[in-house]
Coordinates of C-alpha atoms in Angstrom, one line a residue:
M1 CA -29.9 54.0 4.3
S2 CA -32.8 54.8 2.0
S3 CA -32.4 56.9 -1.3
V4 CA -34.4 60.0 0.2
D5 CA -31.7 59.6 3.6
K6 CA -29.1 60.6 0.6
S7 CA -30.4 63.7 -0.1
G8 CA -29.8 65.3 3.3
T9 CA -31.7 67.6 5.7
Y10 CA -32.5 70.9 6.5
K11 CA -34.3 72.9 8.8
L12 CA -38.2 74.3 7.9
G13 CA -37.9 76.7 11.5
D14 CA -37.5 74.0 14.2
R15 CA -38.7 71.3 11.8
P16 CA -35.7 69.2 10.2
V17 CA -36.9 67.4 6.8
R18 CA -35.0 65.4 4.2
R19 CA -34.3 67.6 1.5
L20 CA -36.4 65.6 -1.1
G21 CA -39.7 65.6 -0.6
Y22 CA -43.5 65.3 -2.2
G23 CA -45.4 67.6 -3.9
A24 CA -49.1 66.7 -3.5
M25 CA -50.5 69.0 -6.4
Q26 CA -51.0 66.2 -8.9
L27 CA -53.3 64.2 -7.0
A28 CA -56.3 66.3 -7.4
G29 CA -57.9 65.9 -11.1
K30 CA -57.2 67.6 -14.5
G31 CA -56.3 70.6 -13.9
V32 CA -56.0 70.3 -10.2
F33 CA -59.4 70.5 -9.9
G34 CA -61.7 67.7 -9.0
P35 CA -60.9 63.9 -7.8
P36 CA -58.2 62.1 -8.7
K37 CA -58.7 59.8 -11.6
D38 CA -57.6 56.7 -9.4
H39 CA -58.3 57.2 -5.7
D40 CA -56.6 54.0 -4.5
A41 CA -53.6 54.7 -6.8
A42 CA -53.5 58.3 -5.1
I43 CA -53.5 56.7 -1.3
A44 CA -50.9 54.3 -2.4
V45 CA -48.6 56.9 -3.4
L46 CA -49.0 59.2 -0.3
R47 CA -48.4 55.8 1.5
E48 CA -44.9 55.0 -0.4
A49 CA -43.4 58.3 0.0
V50 CA -43.4 58.2 3.7
A51 CA -42.3 54.6 3.8
Q52 CA -39.6 55.7 1.7
G53 CA -38.6 58.1 4.1
V54 CA -40.3 61.2 2.9
N55 CA -40.9 63.4 5.9
H56 CA -41.8 66.8 4.0
I57 CA -45.3 67.2 2.0
D58 CA -46.3 70.0 0.4
T59 CA -49.9 70.7 -0.1
S60 CA -53.0 73.1 -0.3
D61 CA -56.4 73.4 0.3
Y62 CA -57.0 75.0 -2.9
Y63 CA -55.9 71.9 -4.9
G64 CA -59.1 70.0 -5.9
P65 CA -60.2 72.2 -3.7
Y66 CA -59.8 70.4 -0.9
V67 CA -59.2 67.1 -2.5
T68 CA -55.3 66.6 -1.5
N69 CA -55.7 67.6 2.0
R70 CA -58.4 64.9 2.5
L71 CA -56.2 62.3 0.7
I72 CA -53.5 62.9 2.9
R73 CA -55.5 62.6 6.1
E74 CA -57.2 59.5 4.9
A75 CA -53.8 57.9 3.8
L76 CA -51.4 59.2 6.6
S77 CA -53.5 60.0 9.3
P78 CA -52.6 59.5 12.6
Y79 CA -49.3 61.3 11.2
P80 CA -45.6 60.0 11.9
D81 CA -44.0 62.3 14.7
D82 CA -41.4 63.5 12.0
L83 CA -43.8 64.5 9.1
T84 CA -44.0 67.9 8.4
I85 CA -46.8 69.1 6.4
V86 CA -46.5 72.5 4.7
T87 CA -49.9 74.4 3.2
K88 CA -50.3 77.5 0.9
I89 CA -53.1 80.0 1.3
G90 CA -53.8 83.5 -0.6
A91 CA -56.0 81.9 -3.3
R92 CA -58.9 79.9 -4.1
R93 CA -60.5 78.2 -7.0
G94 CA -63.4 79.8 -9.2
E95 CA -66.3 77.1 -10.4
D96 CA -64.8 77.0 -13.8
A97 CA -61.2 76.3 -12.3
S98 CA -60.1 79.3 -12.6
W99 CA -57.1 80.5 -9.6
L100 CA -58.6 83.8 -7.8
P101 CA -56.7 85.9 -4.7
A102 CA -58.0 85.3 -1.8
F103 CA -56.0 88.1 0.3
S104 CA -58.7 89.5 2.6
A105 CA -58.5 88.6 6.3
D106 CA -61.4 87.0 6.6
E107 CA -60.3 84.6 3.8
L108 CA -56.6 83.8 5.2
E109 CA -58.2 83.0 8.4
R110 CA -60.8 80.8 7.3
A111 CA -58.0 78.8 4.7
V112 CA -56.0 78.5 7.7
H113 CA -59.0 76.8 9.8
D114 CA -60.0 74.9 6.5
N115 CA -56.6 73.5 6.1
L116 CA -56.6 72.1 9.6
R117 CA -60.0 70.4 9.3
N118 CA -59.2 68.5 5.9
L119 CA -55.9 67.3 7.3
G120 CA -57.3 66.7 11.0
L121 CA -54.6 69.0 12.8
E122 CA -54.6 71.2 15.5
V123 CA -52.0 73.4 14.3
M124 CA -50.1 73.8 11.0
D125 CA -46.2 72.9 10.6
V126 CA -45.7 75.8 7.8
V127 CA -48.3 78.1 6.1
N128 CA -46.7 79.3 3.0
L129 CA -48.7 82.7 2.1
R130 CA -48.9 82.3 -2.3
I131 CA -49.1 86.0 -3.5
M132 CA -51.5 86.4 -6.3
F133 CA -50.5 89.6 -7.9
G134 CA -48.8 88.4 -11.1
V135 CA -50.5 86.0 -13.1
H136 CA -47.2 84.5 -14.8
G137 CA -44.8 85.2 -11.6
P138 CA -44.0 87.3 -8.9
A139 CA -45.2 90.9 -9.2
E140 CA -44.4 94.1 -6.5
G141 CA -46.7 95.0 -4.2
S142 CA -47.1 95.4 -0.5
I143 CA -48.1 92.3 1.4
E144 CA -48.1 93.6 4.9
A145 CA -51.5 93.5 5.9
Q146 CA -51.3 89.8 5.0
V147 CA -48.4 88.4 6.7
T148 CA -49.6 90.5 9.8
K149 CA -52.5 88.3 9.9
L150 CA -50.8 85.3 9.4
A151 CA -48.5 86.5 12.3
E152 CA -51.5 87.3 14.4
L153 CA -52.8 83.4 13.3
Q154 CA -49.3 82.3 14.8
R155 CA -49.7 84.2 18.1
K156 CA -53.1 82.4 18.6
G157 CA -51.2 78.9 18.1
L158 CA -52.9 77.6 14.7
V159 CA -49.6 78.4 12.9
R160 CA -46.0 77.3 14.0
H161 CA -44.0 78.6 10.8
I162 CA -44.7 81.1 8.0
G163 CA -43.3 81.2 4.4
L164 CA -43.9 83.3 1.5
S165 CA -44.7 81.9 -2.2
N166 CA -44.5 83.4 -5.6
V167 CA -42.5 86.6 -4.2
T168 CA -39.7 89.4 -4.9
R169 CA -36.9 90.3 -2.7
A170 CA -38.5 93.3 -1.3
Q171 CA -41.7 91.3 -0.4
I172 CA -39.5 88.8 1.7
A173 CA -37.6 91.8 3.2
E174 CA -41.3 93.2 4.1
G175 CA -42.5 90.0 5.8
R176 CA -39.2 89.6 7.6
K177 CA -39.5 92.7 9.3
I178 CA -43.3 91.4 10.7
C179 CA -42.2 87.8 11.5
D180 CA -39.7 84.9 11.0
I181 CA -40.1 83.5 7.2
V182 CA -38.7 80.2 7.5
C183 CA -39.2 79.2 3.2
V184 CA -39.6 81.2 0.4
Q185 CA -41.0 79.2 -2.2
N186 CA -40.7 80.3 -6.2
Q187 CA -40.2 79.0 -9.6
Y188 CA -37.1 77.6 -10.3
N189 CA -35.3 74.6 -12.2
L190 CA -32.6 74.0 -14.4
A191 CA -33.9 76.0 -16.8
H192 CA -35.5 78.6 -14.9
R193 CA -33.0 80.4 -13.2
D194 CA -33.9 84.0 -12.2
D195 CA -33.8 83.4 -8.6
D196 CA -29.8 82.2 -8.6
A197 CA -28.8 85.3 -6.7
L198 CA -31.8 85.0 -4.0
I199 CA -31.0 81.5 -3.2
D200 CA -27.5 82.3 -2.5
E201 CA -28.9 85.0 -0.3
L202 CA -31.4 83.3 1.7
A203 CA -29.1 80.2 2.2
R204 CA -26.8 82.7 4.1
E205 CA -29.6 83.6 6.5
G206 CA -30.4 79.8 7.1
I207 CA -34.0 80.3 5.2
A208 CA -35.0 77.3 2.9
Y209 CA -35.6 77.8 -0.7
V210 CA -38.5 75.3 -2.2
P211 CA -38.7 75.5 -5.6
F212 CA -41.9 74.9 -7.2
F213 CA -42.1 73.5 -10.7
P214 CA -38.6 71.6 -10.2
L215 CA -39.4 69.9 -13.5
G216 CA -41.1 72.3 -15.4
G217 CA -44.4 71.9 -14.0
F218 CA -47.2 71.6 -17.0
S219 CA -44.4 72.2 -19.3
P220 CA -41.9 69.3 -18.4
L221 CA -38.3 70.1 -18.8
Q222 CA -37.2 69.3 -22.6
S223 CA -33.1 70.2 -23.4
S224 CA -30.9 68.0 -25.8
T225 CA -28.1 68.3 -23.3
L226 CA -30.1 67.4 -20.4
S227 CA -30.9 64.3 -22.2
D228 CA -27.5 63.5 -23.4
V229 CA -26.5 63.5 -20.0
A230 CA -29.0 61.5 -18.5
D231 CA -27.7 58.9 -21.0
L232 CA -24.3 59.4 -20.6
I233 CA -24.8 58.7 -16.9
G234 CA -27.3 56.4 -17.1
A235 CA -30.5 58.3 -15.3
T236 CA -33.6 59.8 -16.5
P237 CA -33.6 63.6 -17.6
M238 CA -36.0 64.5 -14.6
Q239 CA -33.5 62.7 -12.0
V240 CA -30.8 64.3 -13.5
A241 CA -32.6 67.7 -13.4
L242 CA -33.3 67.0 -9.4
A243 CA -30.0 65.9 -8.6
W244 CA -29.0 69.5 -10.0
L245 CA -31.1 71.2 -7.5
L246 CA -29.8 69.3 -4.7
Q247 CA -26.5 70.0 -5.5
R248 CA -27.3 73.6 -6.1
S249 CA -27.4 74.8 -2.7
P250 CA -28.1 73.1 0.4
N251 CA -31.0 75.2 1.2
I252 CA -33.1 73.9 -1.4
L253 CA -35.8 71.8 -0.6
L254 CA -37.7 69.5 -3.4
I255 CA -41.1 68.6 -3.5
P256 CA -41.3 66.8 -7.0
G257 CA -44.8 65.9 -7.8
T258 CA -46.6 62.7 -9.1
S259 CA -49.6 60.6 -9.2
S260 CA -47.4 57.3 -10.1
V261 CA -45.9 54.8 -7.5
A262 CA -43.5 54.1 -9.9
H263 CA -42.7 57.8 -10.9
L264 CA -42.4 58.8 -7.3
R265 CA -39.6 55.9 -6.4
E266 CA -37.8 57.1 -10.1
N267 CA -37.8 60.9 -8.4
L268 CA -36.7 59.8 -5.0
A269 CA -33.7 57.7 -6.6
A270 CA -32.2 61.1 -8.0
A271 CA -30.7 61.5 -4.4
E272 CA -28.0 58.8 -5.2
L273 CA -27.1 60.6 -8.1
E274 CA -23.9 62.5 -7.9
L275 CA -23.1 65.0 -10.5
S276 CA -19.4 65.7 -11.3
A277 CA -18.0 68.9 -11.8
D278 CA -17.9 68.7 -15.8
V279 CA -21.4 67.6 -15.7
L280 CA -22.6 70.5 -13.7
N281 CA -21.0 73.2 -16.2
E282 CA -22.6 71.2 -19.1
L283 CA -25.9 71.7 -17.4
D284 CA -25.3 75.4 -16.4
G285 CA -25.9 75.9 -20.6
V286 CA -29.4 74.9 -20.3
A287 CA -30.2 78.3 -18.7
K288 CA -28.1 80.0 -20.7
A289 CA -29.3 78.3 -24.6
R290 CA -32.9 79.6 -23.0
D291 CA -31.6 83.5 -22.5

């Protein structure tokens, strides 16, 4: 049994995936813009992830833009039957590398077709609608028109399943009135726990929760408590942070990203860790210290 197998599985719609996956964002250049610093290394990371048992890859055509999807196609096509590729739409990149909303019906449809073309697919397994009302996190506002458009593309056979990203509880409820929502992708990690109650609610409904920035994102998690626990159990702080997420709730699917094969293997080894109740209680103090 590989490390990834020990993470367990959960369903994205009708697609069972291992709970420890891979996020492709870091394969693009600096600032998630332009080509990778090392093309061959990026290809190697993708192939190693699949070789290690990863069958859930998160990406988007606005990473680069177009860079990560083309790398995924080059590295992995023809794709393994059990590989689930999840993309995001709802944003685009400016020439200055800015992140801009792309919310109109035409933009959403074009984005789905772009993802299909660059990945070399006829249908997307999962498309997450990224909500861009707030710069620093979820912000209220109706998403009816956008979800309705995605549901139309689903009926046309271009999209199997629909998810939401950077959303509020009200927006999730609004989306679920229009179509099945199979996953929610919001910021969440050991220190950033605004979605604690939401995760539990989604678990009861059988909906996957996919935390982005599980290791802190552009500002990696830093905590003396996290470091002390890692030293105590002979792991790295980031492995402990990932193990904590795996034990937090069975509906959590992880997509830590990296552009290094060594770092990828280190992340995947987090599935080997079993944190004791005492350790979990101690780690809960990280979020309280942040408050």
